[in-house]
């Protein structure tokens, strides 16, 4: 015992530094582990084994599938989404850009079908024809909306829309996890300090008793591993408030923050996934687009038949009935292409009419704590062992460095 006391007196600085360095190990391993969850977006290194890609970006398809499954189960009902859209405001905002698209389309089609005839028409007549077609935009949009409302599940594949939005943009998936788990990530890093310091005290006692060269790297590994594991557990467990040692009451941090998380998550889903541009693109190009395109084709044919009026017979004689019929189909295709090219612009016009944040918040408030945990837990669960293992390896390496620095 006297030898231990003498050693403490002679090397007190080493013993004081052990908890400090252990706290640093705890902090560093947590910081690196958290960043390795998200960075880099693409694989860096030599495939397949020498290198790294952030856990979230690497498994974006799986993360997206899990997130979308939860959304579809508890949050996203196509009929509810459509019912929350202010259709009058939507139509009023969409009418202006659609007038521009349809007006230009009319000119292009007439010039393509019979340029000589079109150019021969007085400019006033051209404007009348274009005006006749443009006047059909609002009633056509109204009829389309009625059809969409009645057949929303057959024209709008929300699962596909949400999955595509997340998988084609890894940065969006990373942003989603970072947004809803920002406080938890900071908590993981911060908790590395007290956890590490506590283990450093134990490390100092064991070192005093053994002076084994393995103590520092071994405790470094234990510090990295246990602090990572404990921090992850404290984020999600317990689901309900629970008192420990009769003194401290704790509830999983993520669950405790559910009001704040609900607000942030609903805002992100509304602004990044359920956007007017994404909804429009999905209806025009998604797996259920045939139904929506058929509705557009029908309305285009009606417009052409109704609005070409005075020159309809002339057009058929000039270009031939068969070509005239083909032209009607071409117009539908050109209209869809024009809408796709300007989907972001159309989406920005419609943005004010489609705000689903409140709906998503209402739905999320009905989730159980277990279901709510599923918003973030899948980002860690399957690859939790990787985060913990990285923490252990980094802790071992820093512990080895600690051994060499302190005992020089």
C-alpha positions as a LaTeX table, in Angstrom:
\begin{tabular}{lrrr}
\hline
Residue & $x$ (\AA) & $y$ (\AA) & $z$ (\AA) \\
\hline
Unk1 & 0.00 & 0.00 & 0.00 \\
Unk2 & 2.87 & 2.33 & 0.85 \\
Unk3 & 4.32 & 1.73 & $-2.62$ \\
Unk4 & 1.05 & 2.88 & $-4.19$ \\
Unk5 & 1.03 & 6.01 & $-2.00$ \\
Unk6 & 4.63 & 6.78 & $-2.88$ \\
Unk7 & 3.82 & 6.35 & $-6.58$ \\
Unk8 & 0.84 & 8.69 & $-6.27$ \\
Unk9 & 3.03 & 11.30 & $-4.59$ \\
Unk10 & 5.84 & 11.00 & $-7.13$ \\
Unk11 & 3.63 & 10.85 & $-10.23$ \\
Unk12 & 0.56 & 12.80 & $-9.13$ \\
Unk13 & 0.43 & 14.70 & $-12.42$ \\
Unk14 & $-0.02$ & 11.45 & $-14.34$ \\
Unk15 & $-2.93$ & 10.42 & $-12.13$ \\
Unk16 & $-4.57$ & 13.83 & $-12.41$ \\
Unk17 & $-4.26$ & 13.74 & $-16.18$ \\
Unk18 & $-5.76$ & 10.27 & $-16.55$ \\
Unk19 & $-9.41$ & 11.35 & $-15.98$ \\
Unk20 & $-8.79$ & 14.48 & $-18.07$ \\
Unk21 & $-7.44$ & 12.49 & $-21.00$ \\
Unk22 & $-10.19$ & 9.88 & $-20.57$ \\
Unk23 & $-12.76$ & 12.72 & $-20.77$ \\
Unk24 & $-11.04$ & 13.90 & $-23.95$ \\
Unk25 & $-11.19$ & 10.34 & $-25.33$ \\
Unk26 & $-14.89$ & 10.21 & $-24.53$ \\
Unk27 & $-15.53$ & 13.53 & $-26.25$ \\
Unk28 & $-13.36$ & 12.78 & $-29.30$ \\
Unk29 & $-14.76$ & 9.31 & $-29.92$ \\
Unk30 & $-18.32$ & 10.61 & $-29.71$ \\
Unk31 & $-17.61$ & 13.52 & $-32.03$ \\
Unk32 & $-15.95$ & 11.29 & $-34.61$ \\
Unk33 & $-18.65$ & 8.61 & $-34.30$ \\
Unk34 & $-21.43$ & 11.15 & $-34.87$ \\
Unk35 & $-19.72$ & 12.69 & $-37.90$ \\
Unk36 & $-19.03$ & 9.22 & $-39.34$ \\
Unk37 & $-22.77$ & 8.66 & $-39.27$ \\
Unk38 & $-23.20$ & 11.41 & $-41.85$ \\
Unk39 & $-19.91$ & 11.94 & $-43.68$ \\
Unk40 & $-18.77$ & 11.58 & $-46.34$ \\
Unk41 & $-21.82$ & 11.40 & $-48.63$ \\
Unk42 & $-19.91$ & 9.24 & $-51.12$ \\
Unk43 & $-17.40$ & 6.44 & $-50.51$ \\
Unk44 & $-13.85$ & 7.68 & $-49.97$ \\
Unk45 & $-11.00$ & 5.17 & $-50.18$ \\
Unk46 & $-10.28$ & 1.93 & $-52.01$ \\
Unk47 & $-13.31$ & $-0.30$ & $-52.49$ \\
Unk48 & $-14.56$ & $-2.52$ & $-51.08$ \\
Unk49 & $-12.84$ & $-2.61$ & $-47.68$ \\
Unk50 & $-10.43$ & 0.30 & $-47.35$ \\
Unk51 & $-12.42$ & 3.46 & $-46.95$ \\
Unk52 & $-15.57$ & 4.90 & $-45.48$ \\
Unk53 & $-18.93$ & 6.32 & $-46.40$ \\
Unk54 & $-21.27$ & 7.83 & $-43.84$ \\
Unk55 & $-23.68$ & 5.26 & $-42.42$ \\
Unk56 & $-26.75$ & 7.33 & $-43.33$ \\
Unk57 & $-25.68$ & 8.06 & $-46.95$ \\
Unk58 & $-24.52$ & 4.48 & $-47.47$ \\
Unk59 & $-27.82$ & 3.01 & $-46.42$ \\
Unk60 & $-30.05$ & 5.75 & $-47.79$ \\
Unk61 & $-32.41$ & 3.30 & $-49.60$ \\
Unk62 & $-32.94$ & 1.31 & $-46.41$ \\
Unk63 & $-33.33$ & 4.43 & $-44.29$ \\
Unk64 & $-35.76$ & 5.87 & $-46.83$ \\
Unk65 & $-37.81$ & 2.66 & $-46.95$ \\
Unk66 & $-38.07$ & 2.57 & $-43.15$ \\
Unk67 & $-39.00$ & 6.25 & $-42.92$ \\
Unk68 & $-41.58$ & 5.99 & $-45.70$ \\
Unk69 & $-43.13$ & 2.86 & $-44.17$ \\
Unk70 & $-43.71$ & 4.83 & $-40.98$ \\
Unk71 & $-45.02$ & 7.83 & $-42.92$ \\
Unk72 & $-47.49$ & 5.71 & $-44.86$ \\
Unk73 & $-48.63$ & 3.86 & $-41.77$ \\
Unk74 & $-49.20$ & 6.85 & $-39.52$ \\
Unk75 & $-48.79$ & 10.15 & $-41.37$ \\
Unk76 & $-49.59$ & 10.20 & $-45.08$ \\
Unk77 & $-53.10$ & 9.51 & $-46.30$ \\
Unk78 & $-53.50$ & 10.67 & $-49.93$ \\
Unk79 & $-57.16$ & 11.57 & $-49.40$ \\
Unk80 & $-56.35$ & 13.66 & $-46.33$ \\
Unk81 & $-53.53$ & 15.42 & $-48.17$ \\
Unk82 & $-55.81$ & 16.39 & $-51.06$ \\
Unk83 & $-58.52$ & 17.52 & $-48.65$ \\
Unk84 & $-56.07$ & 19.91 & $-46.94$ \\
Unk85 & $-55.07$ & 21.64 & $-50.18$ \\
Unk86 & $-56.74$ & 25.00 & $-50.80$ \\
Unk87 & $-57.88$ & 24.17 & $-54.32$ \\
Unk88 & $-59.33$ & 27.60 & $-55.11$ \\
Unk89 & $-56.04$ & 29.27 & $-54.21$ \\
Unk90 & $-54.11$ & 26.54 & $-56.03$ \\
Unk91 & $-56.07$ & 27.05 & $-59.24$ \\
Unk92 & $-55.75$ & 30.82 & $-59.05$ \\
Unk93 & $-51.98$ & 30.57 & $-58.67$ \\
Unk94 & $-51.49$ & 27.87 & $-61.30$ \\
Unk95 & $-53.61$ & 29.69 & $-63.87$ \\
Unk96 & $-50.98$ & 32.35 & $-64.66$ \\
Unk97 & $-48.05$ & 30.05 & $-65.55$ \\
Unk98 & $-50.39$ & 27.57 & $-67.25$ \\
Unk99 & $-51.66$ & 30.38 & $-69.51$ \\
Unk100 & $-48.08$ & 31.00 & $-70.59$ \\
Unk101 & $-47.45$ & 27.31 & $-71.25$ \\
Unk102 & $-50.69$ & 26.81 & $-73.18$ \\
Unk103 & $-50.27$ & 30.04 & $-75.17$ \\
Unk104 & $-46.78$ & 29.08 & $-76.34$ \\
Unk105 & $-47.91$ & 25.53 & $-76.99$ \\
Unk106 & $-50.74$ & 26.78 & $-79.23$ \\
Unk107 & $-48.30$ & 28.80 & $-81.33$ \\
Unk108 & $-45.84$ & 25.90 & $-81.60$ \\
Unk109 & $-48.53$ & 23.42 & $-82.65$ \\
Unk110 & $-50.13$ & 25.70 & $-85.24$ \\
Unk111 & $-46.73$ & 26.53 & $-86.74$ \\
Unk112 & $-45.76$ & 22.85 & $-86.83$ \\
Unk113 & $-49.03$ & 21.68 & $-88.40$ \\
Unk114 & $-49.43$ & 24.32 & $-91.08$ \\
Unk115 & $-46.92$ & 27.15 & $-90.83$ \\
Unk116 & $-48.02$ & 28.82 & $-94.06$ \\
Unk117 & $-51.68$ & 28.90 & $-92.99$ \\
Unk118 & $-50.86$ & 30.10 & $-89.49$ \\
Unk119 & $-48.55$ & 32.86 & $-90.68$ \\
Unk120 & $-51.13$ & 33.91 & $-93.26$ \\
Unk121 & $-53.69$ & 34.56 & $-90.55$ \\
Unk122 & $-53.90$ & 38.15 & $-89.36$ \\
Unk123 & $-52.23$ & 38.69 & $-85.99$ \\
Unk124 & $-55.59$ & 39.63 & $-84.49$ \\
Unk125 & $-57.04$ & 36.26 & $-85.54$ \\
Unk126 & $-54.01$ & 34.47 & $-84.09$ \\
Unk127 & $-54.57$ & 36.23 & $-80.78$ \\
Unk128 & $-58.25$ & 35.27 & $-80.83$ \\
Unk129 & $-57.39$ & 31.60 & $-81.38$ \\
Unk130 & $-54.73$ & 31.65 & $-78.64$ \\
Unk131 & $-57.13$ & 33.50 & $-76.34$ \\
Unk132 & $-59.84$ & 30.91 & $-76.99$ \\
Unk133 & $-57.46$ & 28.12 & $-75.98$ \\
Unk134 & $-56.15$ & 30.02 & $-72.94$ \\
Unk135 & $-59.70$ & 30.67 & $-71.75$ \\
Unk136 & $-60.06$ & 26.92 & $-71.32$ \\
Unk137 & $-57.22$ & 26.69 & $-68.79$ \\
Unk138 & $-59.22$ & 27.43 & $-65.63$ \\
Unk139 & $-62.23$ & 25.18 & $-66.34$ \\
Unk140 & $-59.83$ & 22.45 & $-67.46$ \\
Unk141 & $-57.82$ & 22.72 & $-64.23$ \\
Unk142 & $-61.07$ & 22.66 & $-62.24$ \\
Unk143 & $-62.16$ & 19.44 & $-63.96$ \\
Unk144 & $-58.74$ & 17.87 & $-63.43$ \\
Unk145 & $-58.86$ & 18.67 & $-59.72$ \\
Unk146 & $-62.29$ & 17.06 & $-59.42$ \\
Unk147 & $-60.94$ & 13.95 & $-61.13$ \\
Unk148 & $-57.86$ & 13.92 & $-58.90$ \\
Unk149 & $-59.99$ & 14.22 & $-55.78$ \\
Unk150 & $-62.14$ & 11.30 & $-56.85$ \\
Unk151 & $-59.20$ & 9.13 & $-57.96$ \\
Unk152 & $-56.33$ & 10.38 & $-55.79$ \\
Unk153 & $-54.96$ & 6.93 & $-54.94$ \\
Unk154 & $-54.78$ & 5.99 & $-58.61$ \\
Unk155 & $-53.05$ & 9.17 & $-59.83$ \\
Unk156 & $-50.75$ & 10.01 & $-56.89$ \\
Unk157 & $-48.33$ & 7.40 & $-55.52$ \\
Unk158 & $-47.20$ & 9.11 & $-52.33$ \\
Unk159 & $-45.00$ & 6.19 & $-51.26$ \\
Unk160 & $-43.05$ & 6.41 & $-54.51$ \\
Unk161 & $-42.86$ & 10.20 & $-54.28$ \\
Unk162 & $-41.44$ & 10.17 & $-50.75$ \\
Unk163 & $-39.03$ & 7.31 & $-51.48$ \\
Unk164 & $-37.72$ & 8.99 & $-54.64$ \\
Unk165 & $-37.25$ & 12.32 & $-52.86$ \\
Unk166 & $-35.10$ & 10.68 & $-50.17$ \\
Unk167 & $-33.12$ & 8.21 & $-52.28$ \\
Unk168 & $-32.17$ & 10.51 & $-55.15$ \\
Unk169 & $-30.77$ & 13.07 & $-52.72$ \\
Unk170 & $-28.61$ & 11.53 & $-49.99$ \\
Unk171 & $-28.07$ & 14.99 & $-48.55$ \\
Unk172 & $-31.83$ & 15.25 & $-47.92$ \\
Unk173 & $-31.85$ & 12.00 & $-45.94$ \\
Unk174 & $-28.86$ & 13.24 & $-43.94$ \\
Unk175 & $-30.62$ & 16.56 & $-43.38$ \\
Unk176 & $-33.75$ & 14.78 & $-42.17$ \\
Unk177 & $-31.84$ & 12.74 & $-39.57$ \\
Unk178 & $-29.72$ & 15.71 & $-38.52$ \\
Unk179 & $-32.78$ & 17.95 & $-38.19$ \\
Unk180 & $-34.84$ & 15.67 & $-35.99$ \\
Unk181 & $-31.83$ & 14.37 & $-34.06$ \\
Unk182 & $-29.71$ & 17.53 & $-33.71$ \\
Unk183 & $-30.07$ & 17.77 & $-29.93$ \\
Unk184 & $-29.44$ & 14.04 & $-29.55$ \\
Unk185 & $-26.22$ & 14.23 & $-31.59$ \\
Unk186 & $-24.94$ & 17.07 & $-29.40$ \\
Unk187 & $-25.94$ & 15.10 & $-26.31$ \\
Unk188 & $-23.93$ & 12.08 & $-27.46$ \\
Unk189 & $-20.82$ & 14.24 & $-27.89$ \\
Unk190 & $-21.25$ & 16.10 & $-24.59$ \\
Unk191 & $-21.85$ & 12.96 & $-22.54$ \\
Unk192 & $-18.47$ & 11.65 & $-23.65$ \\
Unk193 & $-16.84$ & 14.06 & $-21.17$ \\
Unk194 & $-18.44$ & 12.98 & $-17.84$ \\
Unk195 & $-18.60$ & 9.32 & $-18.85$ \\
Unk196 & $-14.98$ & 9.39 & $-19.91$ \\
Unk197 & $-13.84$ & 11.22 & $-16.77$ \\
Unk198 & $-15.61$ & 8.69 & $-14.53$ \\
Unk199 & $-13.92$ & 5.80 & $-16.30$ \\
Unk200 & $-10.65$ & 7.73 & $-16.08$ \\
Unk201 & $-10.88$ & 7.70 & $-12.29$ \\
Unk202 & $-11.30$ & 3.92 & $-12.35$ \\
Unk203 & $-8.42$ & 3.72 & $-14.83$ \\
Unk204 & $-6.17$ & 5.68 & $-12.46$ \\
Unk205 & $-6.96$ & 3.33 & $-9.58$ \\
Unk206 & $-6.28$ & 0.22 & $-11.65$ \\
Unk207 & $-3.07$ & 1.75 & $-13.00$ \\
Unk208 & $-1.88$ & 2.52 & $-9.47$ \\
Unk209 & $-2.43$ & $-1.11$ & $-8.49$ \\
Unk210 & $-0.97$ & $-2.82$ & $-11.56$ \\
Unk211 & 1.13 & $-0.44$ & $-13.70$ \\
Unk212 & 0.27 & $-2.69$ & $-16.64$ \\
Unk213 & 1.10 & $-1.22$ & $-20.06$ \\
Unk214 & $-2.27$ & $-2.48$ & $-21.29$ \\
Unk215 & $-4.31$ & $-0.47$ & $-18.80$ \\
Unk216 & $-4.41$ & 2.79 & $-20.74$ \\
Unk217 & $-5.24$ & 1.44 & $-24.23$ \\
Unk218 & $-7.65$ & $-1.08$ & $-22.69$ \\
Unk219 & $-9.47$ & 1.59 & $-20.71$ \\
Unk220 & $-9.40$ & 3.83 & $-23.76$ \\
Unk221 & $-11.25$ & 1.14 & $-25.70$ \\
Unk222 & $-13.68$ & 0.55 & $-22.83$ \\
Unk223 & $-14.28$ & 4.29 & $-22.52$ \\
Unk224 & $-15.00$ & 4.66 & $-26.24$ \\
Unk225 & $-17.26$ & 1.61 & $-26.32$ \\
Unk226 & $-19.27$ & 2.11 & $-23.14$ \\
Unk227 & $-19.77$ & 5.86 & $-23.50$ \\
Unk228 & $-21.04$ & 5.42 & $-27.06$ \\
Unk229 & $-23.40$ & 2.65 & $-25.97$ \\
Unk230 & $-24.67$ & 4.50 & $-22.88$ \\
Unk231 & $-25.26$ & 7.71 & $-24.79$ \\
Unk232 & $-27.28$ & 5.88 & $-27.45$ \\
Unk233 & $-29.36$ & 4.15 & $-24.79$ \\
Unk234 & $-30.06$ & 7.41 & $-22.99$ \\
Unk235 & $-31.38$ & 8.95 & $-26.20$ \\
Unk236 & $-34.16$ & 6.39 & $-26.63$ \\
Unk237 & $-34.63$ & 4.69 & $-23.25$ \\
Unk238 & $-36.76$ & 4.56 & $-21.26$ \\
Unk239 & $-39.86$ & 5.40 & $-23.26$ \\
Unk240 & $-41.62$ & 6.62 & $-20.11$ \\
Unk241 & $-40.08$ & 8.71 & $-17.28$ \\
Unk242 & $-38.32$ & 6.46 & $-14.78$ \\
Unk243 & $-36.60$ & 7.21 & $-11.47$ \\
Unk244 & $-33.13$ & 5.77 & $-10.91$ \\
Unk245 & $-31.57$ & 5.26 & $-7.46$ \\
Unk246 & $-34.55$ & 7.10 & $-6.06$ \\
Unk247 & $-32.95$ & 10.39 & $-7.09$ \\
Unk248 & $-32.69$ & 10.94 & $-10.83$ \\
Unk249 & $-35.69$ & 10.80 & $-13.16$ \\
Unk250 & $-34.88$ & 10.11 & $-16.78$ \\
Unk251 & $-36.81$ & 9.63 & $-19.99$ \\
Unk252 & $-35.28$ & 8.95 & $-23.37$ \\
Unk253 & $-34.18$ & 12.36 & $-24.61$ \\
Unk254 & $-35.69$ & 11.96 & $-28.06$ \\
Unk255 & $-39.08$ & 10.99 & $-26.63$ \\
Unk256 & $-38.97$ & 13.82 & $-24.11$ \\
Unk257 & $-38.42$ & 16.29 & $-26.96$ \\
Unk258 & $-41.26$ & 15.00 & $-29.09$ \\
Unk259 & $-43.13$ & 18.35 & $-29.28$ \\
Unk260 & $-40.04$ & 20.07 & $-30.69$ \\
Unk261 & $-39.20$ & 17.12 & $-32.95$ \\
Unk262 & $-42.78$ & 16.99 & $-34.23$ \\
Unk263 & $-42.63$ & 20.63 & $-35.29$ \\
Unk264 & $-39.25$ & 20.27 & $-37.04$ \\
Unk265 & $-40.06$ & 16.95 & $-38.71$ \\
Unk266 & $-43.45$ & 18.09 & $-40.00$ \\
Unk267 & $-41.90$ & 21.27 & $-41.40$ \\
Unk268 & $-39.12$ & 19.34 & $-43.15$ \\
Unk269 & $-41.47$ & 16.76 & $-44.70$ \\
Unk270 & $-43.81$ & 19.50 & $-45.90$ \\
Unk271 & $-41.04$ & 21.68 & $-47.36$ \\
Unk272 & $-38.71$ & 19.02 & $-48.76$ \\
Unk273 & $-40.82$ & 15.97 & $-49.67$ \\
Unk274 & $-44.53$ & 16.79 & $-50.00$ \\
Unk275 & $-43.80$ & 19.80 & $-52.19$ \\
Unk276 & $-46.04$ & 20.92 & $-55.07$ \\
Unk277 & $-43.18$ & 20.27 & $-57.52$ \\
Unk278 & $-42.73$ & 16.69 & $-56.25$ \\
Unk279 & $-46.47$ & 16.04 & $-56.31$ \\
Unk280 & $-46.72$ & 17.32 & $-59.90$ \\
Unk281 & $-43.69$ & 15.32 & $-61.04$ \\
Unk282 & $-45.03$ & 12.14 & $-59.45$ \\
Unk283 & $-48.42$ & 12.53 & $-61.13$ \\
Unk284 & $-46.76$ & 13.15 & $-64.52$ \\
Unk285 & $-43.99$ & 10.53 & $-64.41$ \\
Unk286 & $-44.73$ & 8.14 & $-61.55$ \\
Unk287 & $-45.97$ & 4.55 & $-61.79$ \\
Unk288 & $-49.57$ & 5.80 & $-61.65$ \\
Unk289 & $-49.03$ & 8.53 & $-64.24$ \\
Unk290 & $-50.99$ & 6.70 & $-66.97$ \\
Unk291 & $-54.25$ & 7.57 & $-65.25$ \\
Unk292 & $-53.35$ & 11.26 & $-64.85$ \\
Unk293 & $-52.02$ & 11.52 & $-68.40$ \\
Unk294 & $-55.26$ & 9.99 & $-69.68$ \\
Unk295 & $-57.17$ & 12.74 & $-67.88$ \\
Unk296 & $-54.95$ & 15.39 & $-69.47$ \\
Unk297 & $-55.29$ & 13.81 & $-72.91$ \\
Unk298 & $-59.08$ & 13.80 & $-72.60$ \\
Unk299 & $-59.18$ & 17.45 & $-71.58$ \\
Unk300 & $-56.79$ & 18.47 & $-74.38$ \\
Unk301 & $-58.97$ & 16.76 & $-76.97$ \\
Unk302 & $-62.02$ & 18.55 & $-75.61$ \\
Unk303 & $-60.25$ & 21.91 & $-75.76$ \\
Unk304 & $-59.09$ & 21.35 & $-79.33$ \\
Unk305 & $-62.52$ & 20.26 & $-80.54$ \\
Unk306 & $-64.30$ & 23.10 & $-78.75$ \\
Unk307 & $-61.90$ & 25.96 & $-79.35$ \\
Unk308 & $-60.60$ & 25.53 & $-82.88$ \\
Unk309 & $-64.18$ & 26.28 & $-83.91$ \\
Unk310 & $-64.09$ & 28.41 & $-87.06$ \\
Unk311 & $-60.92$ & 26.89 & $-88.52$ \\
Unk312 & $-61.41$ & 23.26 & $-87.46$ \\
Unk313 & $-62.68$ & 22.17 & $-90.88$ \\
Unk314 & $-59.99$ & 24.22 & $-92.61$ \\
Unk315 & $-57.30$ & 22.59 & $-90.45$ \\
Unk316 & $-58.54$ & 19.10 & $-91.29$ \\
Unk317 & $-58.55$ & 19.90 & $-95.00$ \\
Unk318 & $-55.13$ & 21.51 & $-94.81$ \\
Unk319 & $-53.28$ & 18.83 & $-92.85$ \\
Unk320 & $-55.52$ & 15.80 & $-93.30$ \\
Unk321 & $-57.82$ & 14.15 & $-90.77$ \\
Unk322 & $-55.25$ & 11.51 & $-89.75$ \\
Unk323 & $-52.52$ & 14.06 & $-89.09$ \\
Unk324 & $-55.02$ & 16.23 & $-87.25$ \\
Unk325 & $-55.85$ & 13.32 & $-84.94$ \\
Unk326 & $-52.15$ & 12.61 & $-84.33$ \\
Unk327 & $-51.61$ & 16.27 & $-83.55$ \\
Unk328 & $-54.09$ & 16.11 & $-80.69$ \\
Unk329 & $-52.01$ & 13.38 & $-79.05$ \\
Unk330 & $-48.81$ & 15.31 & $-79.71$ \\
Unk331 & $-50.27$ & 18.33 & $-77.96$ \\
Unk332 & $-50.86$ & 16.29 & $-74.80$ \\
Unk333 & $-47.25$ & 15.10 & $-74.88$ \\
Unk334 & $-45.93$ & 18.61 & $-75.45$ \\
Unk335 & $-48.06$ & 19.98 & $-72.62$ \\
Unk336 & $-46.76$ & 17.35 & $-70.19$ \\
Unk337 & $-43.17$ & 18.10 & $-71.27$ \\
Unk338 & $-43.76$ & 21.81 & $-70.74$ \\
Unk339 & $-45.18$ & 21.20 & $-67.28$ \\
Unk340 & $-42.23$ & 18.98 & $-66.33$ \\
Unk341 & $-39.72$ & 21.55 & $-67.57$ \\
Unk342 & $-41.36$ & 24.20 & $-65.43$ \\
Unk343 & $-42.40$ & 22.01 & $-62.49$ \\
Unk344 & $-40.31$ & 24.00 & $-60.01$ \\
Unk345 & $-41.82$ & 27.25 & $-61.26$ \\
Unk346 & $-45.32$ & 25.79 & $-61.13$ \\
Unk347 & $-44.53$ & 24.42 & $-57.69$ \\
Unk348 & $-43.43$ & 27.83 & $-56.42$ \\
Unk349 & $-46.71$ & 29.34 & $-57.62$ \\
Unk350 & $-48.66$ & 26.60 & $-55.82$ \\
Unk351 & $-46.57$ & 26.60 & $-52.64$ \\
Unk352 & $-48.90$ & 28.82 & $-50.63$ \\
Unk353 & $-51.90$ & 26.62 & $-51.39$ \\
Unk354 & $-50.22$ & 23.40 & $-50.26$ \\
Unk355 & $-49.01$ & 23.55 & $-46.66$ \\
Unk356 & $-49.27$ & 20.21 & $-44.92$ \\
Unk357 & $-47.23$ & 21.06 & $-41.83$ \\
Unk358 & $-50.28$ & 21.37 & $-39.57$ \\
Unk359 & $-51.74$ & 18.07 & $-40.80$ \\
Unk360 & $-48.47$ & 16.23 & $-40.17$ \\
Unk361 & $-48.17$ & 17.70 & $-36.69$ \\
Unk362 & $-51.70$ & 16.58 & $-35.84$ \\
Unk363 & $-50.98$ & 13.05 & $-37.05$ \\
Unk364 & $-47.64$ & 12.83 & $-35.22$ \\
Unk365 & $-49.23$ & 13.86 & $-31.94$ \\
Unk366 & $-51.37$ & 10.71 & $-32.14$ \\
Unk367 & $-48.34$ & 8.41 & $-32.34$ \\
Unk368 & $-47.33$ & 6.28 & $-29.36$ \\
Unk369 & $-43.87$ & 6.77 & $-27.88$ \\
Unk370 & $-42.79$ & 3.49 & $-29.46$ \\
Unk371 & $-43.95$ & 4.64 & $-32.89$ \\
Unk372 & $-42.41$ & 8.07 & $-32.39$ \\
Unk373 & $-39.06$ & 6.48 & $-31.57$ \\
Unk374 & $-39.15$ & 4.98 & $-35.06$ \\
Unk375 & $-38.58$ & 8.42 & $-36.59$ \\
Unk376 & $-34.91$ & 8.37 & $-35.53$ \\
Unk377 & $-34.10$ & 4.95 & $-34.07$ \\
Unk378 & $-33.72$ & 3.18 & $-37.45$ \\
Unk379 & $-30.86$ & 5.55 & $-38.30$ \\
Unk380 & $-28.87$ & 3.94 & $-35.47$ \\
Unk381 & $-30.36$ & 0.53 & $-34.74$ \\
Unk382 & $-28.96$ & $-1.78$ & $-37.42$ \\
Unk383 & $-25.55$ & $-0.11$ & $-37.51$ \\
Unk384 & $-25.34$ & 0.82 & $-33.86$ \\
Unk385 & $-22.57$ & $-1.75$ & $-33.43$ \\
Unk386 & $-20.46$ & 0.11 & $-36.00$ \\
Unk387 & $-20.73$ & 3.37 & $-34.08$ \\
Unk388 & $-19.81$ & 1.60 & $-30.83$ \\
Unk389 & $-16.95$ & $-0.33$ & $-32.47$ \\
Unk390 & $-15.48$ & 2.82 & $-33.99$ \\
Unk391 & $-15.63$ & 4.42 & $-30.55$ \\
Unk392 & $-13.76$ & 1.47 & $-29.04$ \\
Unk393 & $-11.05$ & 1.51 & $-31.72$ \\
Unk394 & $-10.51$ & 5.25 & $-31.45$ \\
Unk395 & $-10.44$ & 4.97 & $-27.66$ \\
Unk396 & $-7.81$ & 2.22 & $-27.85$ \\
Unk397 & $-5.60$ & 4.29 & $-30.16$ \\
Unk398 & $-5.86$ & 7.42 & $-28.00$ \\
Unk399 & $-5.18$ & 5.30 & $-24.91$ \\
Unk400 & $-2.04$ & 3.93 & $-26.52$ \\
Unk401 & $-0.96$ & 7.48 & $-27.34$ \\
Unk402 & $-1.75$ & 8.45 & $-23.76$ \\
Unk403 & 0.57 & 5.70 & $-22.51$ \\
Unk404 & 3.48 & 6.94 & $-24.58$ \\
Unk405 & 2.95 & 10.63 & $-23.77$ \\
Unk406 & 2.54 & 10.22 & $-20.02$ \\
Unk407 & 5.35 & 7.77 & $-19.51$ \\
Unk408 & 8.01 & 9.43 & $-21.64$ \\
\hline
\end{tabular}
